[in-house]
CSV table of N, CA, C and O in Angstrom, one decimal:
chain,number,residue,atom,x,y,z
P,1,MET,N,0.9,-1.2,0.0
P,1,MET,CA,0.0,0.0,0.0
P,1,MET,C,0.9,1.2,0.0
P,1,MET,O,1.8,1.3,0.8
P,2,PRO,N,0.6,2.2,-0.9
P,2,PRO,CA,1.5,3.4,-0.9
P,2,PRO,C,1.4,4.2,0.3
P,2,PRO,O,0.4,4.3,1.0
P,3,LYS,N,2.5,4.9,0.6
P,3,LYS,CA,2.5,5.8,1.8
P,3,LYS,C,1.6,7.0,1.6
P,3,LYS,O,1.7,7.6,0.5
P,4,ARG,N,0.8,7.3,2.5
P,4,ARG,CA,-0.1,8.5,2.4
P,4,ARG,C,0.7,9.8,2.7
P,4,ARG,O,1.6,9.8,3.5
P,5,LEU,N,0.4,10.8,1.9
P,5,LEU,CA,1.0,12.1,2.1
P,5,LEU,C,0.4,12.8,3.3
P,5,LEU,O,-0.8,13.1,3.3
P,6,ARG,N,1.2,13.0,4.3
P,6,ARG,CA,0.7,13.7,5.5
P,6,ARG,C,1.5,15.0,5.6
P,6,ARG,O,2.7,15.0,5.7
P,7,LEU,N,0.8,16.1,5.6
P,7,LEU,CA,1.4,17.4,5.7
P,7,LEU,C,1.4,17.7,7.2
P,7,LEU,O,0.4,18.3,7.7
P,8,THR,N,2.5,17.3,7.9
P,8,THR,CA,2.5,17.5,9.3
P,8,THR,C,3.2,18.8,9.8
P,8,THR,O,3.1,19.2,10.9
P,9,ARG,N,4.0,19.4,8.9
P,9,ARG,CA,4.7,20.6,9.3
P,9,ARG,C,4.1,21.8,8.6
P,9,ARG,O,3.7,21.8,7.4
P,10,ARG,N,3.9,22.8,9.4
P,10,ARG,CA,3.3,24.1,8.9
P,10,ARG,C,4.2,25.2,9.2
P,10,ARG,O,3.9,26.0,10.2
P,11,PRO,N,5.2,25.4,8.4
P,11,PRO,CA,6.1,26.5,8.6
P,11,PRO,C,5.5,27.9,8.3
P,11,PRO,O,4.7,28.0,7.4
P,12,ASN,N,5.8,28.9,9.2
P,12,ASN,CA,5.4,30.2,8.9
P,12,ASN,C,6.5,30.8,8.0
P,12,ASN,O,7.7,30.9,8.4
P,13,LEU,N,6.1,31.2,6.8
P,13,LEU,CA,7.1,31.8,5.9
P,13,LEU,C,6.6,33.0,5.2
P,13,LEU,O,5.4,33.2,5.1
P,14,ALA,N,7.5,33.8,4.8
P,14,ALA,CA,7.2,35.0,4.1
P,14,ALA,C,7.7,34.9,2.6
P,14,ALA,O,8.7,34.4,2.4
P,15,MET,N,6.8,35.4,1.7
P,15,MET,CA,7.2,35.3,0.3
P,15,MET,C,6.8,36.6,-0.4
P,15,MET,O,5.9,37.3,0.1
P,16,SER,N,7.5,36.9,-1.4
P,16,SER,CA,7.2,38.1,-2.2
P,16,SER,C,5.9,37.8,-2.9
P,16,SER,O,5.5,36.7,-3.1
P,17,GLU,N,5.2,38.9,-3.4
P,17,GLU,CA,4.0,38.7,-4.2
P,17,GLU,C,4.3,37.9,-5.4
P,17,GLU,O,3.5,37.1,-5.8
P,18,ASP,N,5.4,38.2,-6.1
P,18,ASP,CA,5.7,37.5,-7.3
P,18,ASP,C,6.0,36.1,-7.1
P,18,ASP,O,5.5,35.2,-7.8
P,19,GLY,N,6.7,35.7,-6.0
P,19,GLY,CA,6.9,34.4,-5.6
P,19,GLY,C,5.7,33.6,-5.3
P,19,GLY,O,5.5,32.5,-5.7
P,20,PHE,N,4.8,34.3,-4.6
P,20,PHE,CA,3.5,33.6,-4.2
P,20,PHE,C,2.6,33.4,-5.4
P,20,PHE,O,2.0,32.3,-5.6
P,21,ARG,N,2.6,34.4,-6.4
P,21,ARG,CA,1.8,34.2,-7.6
P,21,ARG,C,2.3,33.0,-8.4
P,21,ARG,O,1.6,32.2,-9.0
P,22,ARG,N,3.7,32.9,-8.5
P,22,ARG,CA,4.3,31.8,-9.2
P,22,ARG,C,4.0,30.5,-8.6
P,22,ARG,O,3.7,29.5,-9.2
P,23,LEU,N,4.0,30.4,-7.2
P,23,LEU,CA,3.7,29.2,-6.5
P,23,LEU,C,2.3,28.8,-6.8
P,23,LEU,O,2.0,27.6,-7.0
P,24,ARG,N,1.3,29.7,-6.7
P,24,ARG,CA,-0.1,29.4,-7.0
P,24,ARG,C,-0.3,28.9,-8.4
P,24,ARG,O,-1.0,28.0,-8.6
P,25,MET,N,0.4,29.5,-9.4
P,25,MET,CA,0.3,29.1,-10.7
P,25,MET,C,0.8,27.7,-11.0
P,25,MET,O,0.1,26.9,-11.6
P,26,LEU,N,2.0,27.4,-10.5
P,26,LEU,CA,2.6,26.1,-10.6
P,26,LEU,C,1.8,25.0,-9.9
P,26,LEU,O,1.6,23.9,-10.5
P,27,SER,N,1.3,25.3,-8.7
P,27,SER,CA,0.6,24.3,-8.0
P,27,SER,C,-0.8,24.0,-8.7
P,27,SER,O,-1.2,22.9,-8.8
P,28,ALA,N,-1.4,25.1,-9.3
P,28,ALA,CA,-2.6,24.9,-10.0
P,28,ALA,C,-2.4,24.0,-11.3
P,28,ALA,O,-3.2,23.1,-11.6
P,29,GLU,N,-1.3,24.3,-12.0
P,29,GLU,CA,-1.0,23.5,-13.2
P,29,GLU,C,-0.7,22.1,-12.8
P,29,GLU,O,-1.1,21.2,-13.6
P,30,ALA,N,-0.2,21.8,-11.6
P,30,ALA,CA,0.1,20.4,-11.2
P,30,ALA,C,-1.1,19.8,-10.6
P,30,ALA,O,-1.1,18.6,-10.3
P,31,GLY,N,-2.2,20.5,-10.3
P,31,GLY,CA,-3.3,20.0,-9.7
P,31,GLY,C,-3.1,19.7,-8.2
P,31,GLY,O,-3.8,18.8,-7.6
P,32,LEU,N,-2.3,20.5,-7.6
P,32,LEU,CA,-2.0,20.4,-6.1
P,32,LEU,C,-2.3,21.7,-5.4
P,32,LEU,O,-2.3,22.7,-6.1
P,33,ASP,N,-2.4,21.6,-4.1
P,33,ASP,CA,-2.5,22.9,-3.4
P,33,ASP,C,-1.1,23.3,-3.1
P,33,ASP,O,-0.1,22.6,-3.4
P,34,GLU,N,-0.9,24.5,-2.6
P,34,GLU,CA,0.4,25.1,-2.4
P,34,GLU,C,1.3,24.3,-1.5
P,34,GLU,O,2.5,24.1,-1.8
P,35,GLY,N,0.7,23.8,-0.4
P,35,GLY,CA,1.5,22.9,0.5
P,35,GLY,C,2.0,21.6,-0.1
P,35,GLY,O,3.1,21.2,0.1
P,36,GLU,N,1.1,21.0,-0.9
P,36,GLU,CA,1.5,19.8,-1.5
P,36,GLU,C,2.6,20.0,-2.6
P,36,GLU,O,3.5,19.2,-2.7
P,37,PHE,N,2.4,21.1,-3.3
P,37,PHE,CA,3.4,21.5,-4.3
P,37,PHE,C,4.8,21.7,-3.7
P,37,PHE,O,5.8,21.3,-4.2
P,38,LEU,N,4.8,22.5,-2.6
P,38,LEU,CA,6.1,22.7,-1.9
P,38,LEU,C,6.7,21.4,-1.4
P,38,LEU,O,7.9,21.3,-1.5
P,39,SER,N,5.9,20.5,-0.9
P,39,SER,CA,6.4,19.2,-0.4
P,39,SER,C,7.0,18.5,-1.6
P,39,SER,O,8.1,17.9,-1.5
P,40,PHE,N,6.3,18.5,-2.8
P,40,PHE,CA,6.8,17.8,-3.9
P,40,PHE,C,8.2,18.4,-4.4
P,40,PHE,O,9.2,17.7,-4.6
P,41,LEU,N,8.2,19.8,-4.4
P,41,LEU,CA,9.4,20.5,-4.8
P,41,LEU,C,10.6,20.1,-3.9
P,41,LEU,O,11.7,19.8,-4.5
P,42,PHE,N,10.4,20.2,-2.6
P,42,PHE,CA,11.6,19.9,-1.8
P,42,PHE,C,11.9,18.5,-1.6
P,42,PHE,O,13.1,18.1,-1.5
P,43,GLU,N,11.0,17.6,-1.8
P,43,GLU,CA,11.3,16.1,-1.8
P,43,GLU,C,12.0,15.7,-3.0
P,43,GLU,O,12.8,14.7,-3.0
P,44,ASN,N,11.9,16.5,-4.1
P,44,ASN,CA,12.5,16.1,-5.4
P,44,ASN,C,13.5,17.2,-5.8
P,44,ASN,O,13.7,17.4,-7.0
P,45,TRP,N,14.1,17.9,-4.9
P,45,TRP,CA,14.9,19.1,-5.1
P,45,TRP,C,16.0,18.8,-6.2
P,45,TRP,O,16.2,19.6,-7.1
P,46,ASN,N,16.8,17.8,-6.0
P,46,ASN,CA,17.9,17.5,-6.9
P,46,ASN,C,17.5,17.2,-8.3
P,46,ASN,O,18.2,17.5,-9.2
P,47,SER,N,16.3,16.6,-8.5
P,47,SER,CA,15.9,16.3,-9.9
P,47,SER,C,15.2,17.4,-10.6
P,47,SER,O,15.0,17.4,-11.8
P,48,VAL,N,14.8,18.5,-9.8
P,48,VAL,CA,14.0,19.6,-10.5
P,48,VAL,C,14.9,20.8,-10.6
P,48,VAL,O,14.4,21.8,-11.1
P,49,THR,N,16.1,20.8,-10.1
P,49,THR,CA,16.9,22.0,-10.1
P,49,THR,C,18.2,21.7,-10.9
P,49,THR,O,18.7,20.6,-11.0
P,50,ASN,N,18.7,22.7,-11.6
P,50,ASN,CA,20.0,22.7,-12.2
P,50,ASN,C,21.0,23.4,-11.3
P,50,ASN,O,20.8,24.6,-11.1
P,51,GLN,N,21.9,22.7,-10.7
P,51,GLN,CA,22.8,23.3,-9.6
P,51,GLN,C,23.5,24.5,-10.1
P,51,GLN,O,23.6,25.5,-9.4
P,52,GLU,N,24.0,24.5,-11.3
P,52,GLU,CA,24.8,25.7,-11.8
P,52,GLU,C,23.8,26.9,-12.0
P,52,GLU,O,24.2,28.0,-11.6
P,53,ASN,N,22.7,26.7,-12.6
P,53,ASN,CA,21.7,27.8,-12.7
P,53,ASN,C,21.2,28.3,-11.4
P,53,ASN,O,21.1,29.5,-11.2
P,54,LEU,N,21.0,27.4,-10.4
P,54,LEU,CA,20.5,27.8,-9.1
P,54,LEU,C,21.6,28.6,-8.4
P,54,LEU,O,21.2,29.7,-7.8
P,55,THR,N,22.8,28.3,-8.5
P,55,THR,CA,23.9,29.0,-7.8
P,55,THR,C,24.0,30.5,-8.4
P,55,THR,O,24.1,31.4,-7.7
P,56,ALA,N,23.9,30.6,-9.7
P,56,ALA,CA,24.0,31.9,-10.4
P,56,ALA,C,22.8,32.7,-10.0
P,56,ALA,O,22.9,33.9,-9.7
P,57,ARG,N,21.6,32.1,-10.1
P,57,ARG,CA,20.4,32.9,-9.7
P,57,ARG,C,20.3,33.3,-8.3
P,57,ARG,O,19.9,34.4,-8.0
P,58,LEU,N,20.9,32.5,-7.4
P,58,LEU,CA,20.9,32.8,-6.0
P,58,LEU,C,21.9,34.0,-5.7
P,58,LEU,O,21.6,34.9,-5.0
P,59,ARG,N,23.0,34.0,-6.4
P,59,ARG,CA,23.9,35.1,-6.3
P,59,ARG,C,23.3,36.4,-6.8
P,59,ARG,O,23.4,37.4,-6.1
P,60,LEU,N,22.6,36.4,-7.9
P,60,LEU,CA,21.9,37.5,-8.4
P,60,LEU,C,20.8,38.0,-7.5
P,60,LEU,O,20.7,39.2,-7.2
P,61,PHE,N,20.0,37.1,-6.9
P,61,PHE,CA,19.0,37.4,-6.0
P,61,PHE,C,19.6,38.1,-4.8
P,61,PHE,O,19.1,39.1,-4.3
P,62,ASN,N,20.6,37.5,-4.2
P,62,ASN,CA,21.3,38.1,-3.0
P,62,ASN,C,21.8,39.5,-3.3
P,62,ASN,O,21.8,40.4,-2.4
P,63,SER,N,22.4,39.7,-4.5
P,63,SER,CA,22.9,41.0,-4.8
P,63,SER,C,21.9,42.1,-4.9
P,63,SER,O,22.1,43.3,-4.7
P,64,GLU,N,20.6,41.7,-5.3
P,64,GLU,CA,19.5,42.7,-5.4
P,64,GLU,C,18.6,42.7,-4.2
P,64,GLU,O,17.7,43.6,-4.2
P,65,LEU,N,18.9,41.9,-3.2
P,65,LEU,CA,17.9,41.8,-2.1
P,65,LEU,C,17.7,43.1,-1.3
P,65,LEU,O,16.6,43.5,-1.1
P,66,ASP,N,18.8,43.8,-1.0
P,66,ASP,CA,18.6,45.1,-0.3
P,66,ASP,C,17.8,46.1,-1.0
P,66,ASP,O,16.9,46.8,-0.4
P,67,ALA,N,18.0,46.2,-2.3
P,67,ALA,CA,17.2,47.1,-3.1
P,67,ALA,C,15.7,46.7,-3.2
P,67,ALA,O,14.8,47.6,-3.2
P,68,ARG,N,15.5,45.4,-3.2
P,68,ARG,CA,14.1,44.9,-3.3
P,68,ARG,C,13.3,45.1,-2.0
P,68,ARG,O,12.1,45.2,-2.0
P,69,LYS,N,14.1,45.2,-0.9
P,69,LYS,CA,13.4,45.4,0.4
P,69,LYS,C,12.9,46.9,0.6
P,69,LYS,O,12.1,47.1,1.5
P,70,ARG,N,13.5,47.8,-0.1
P,70,ARG,CA,13.1,49.2,0.0
P,70,ARG,C,11.8,49.5,-0.6
P,70,ARG,O,11.2,49.1,-1.4
């Protein structure tokens, strides 16, 4: 019998409006709610990310972060 998906953790997190819109769009396309989609994403992190692209995008995001907070 397959293991049932139990969403037992409910982290309090803050997201930008753009990030939340993207999360809602992707979860709707996948037929999941936001929590289920985030679980899928993090459980399958290595297969859904390109490490080189992720590193470059993270550097860019960090360099722009202070300006985005204003």
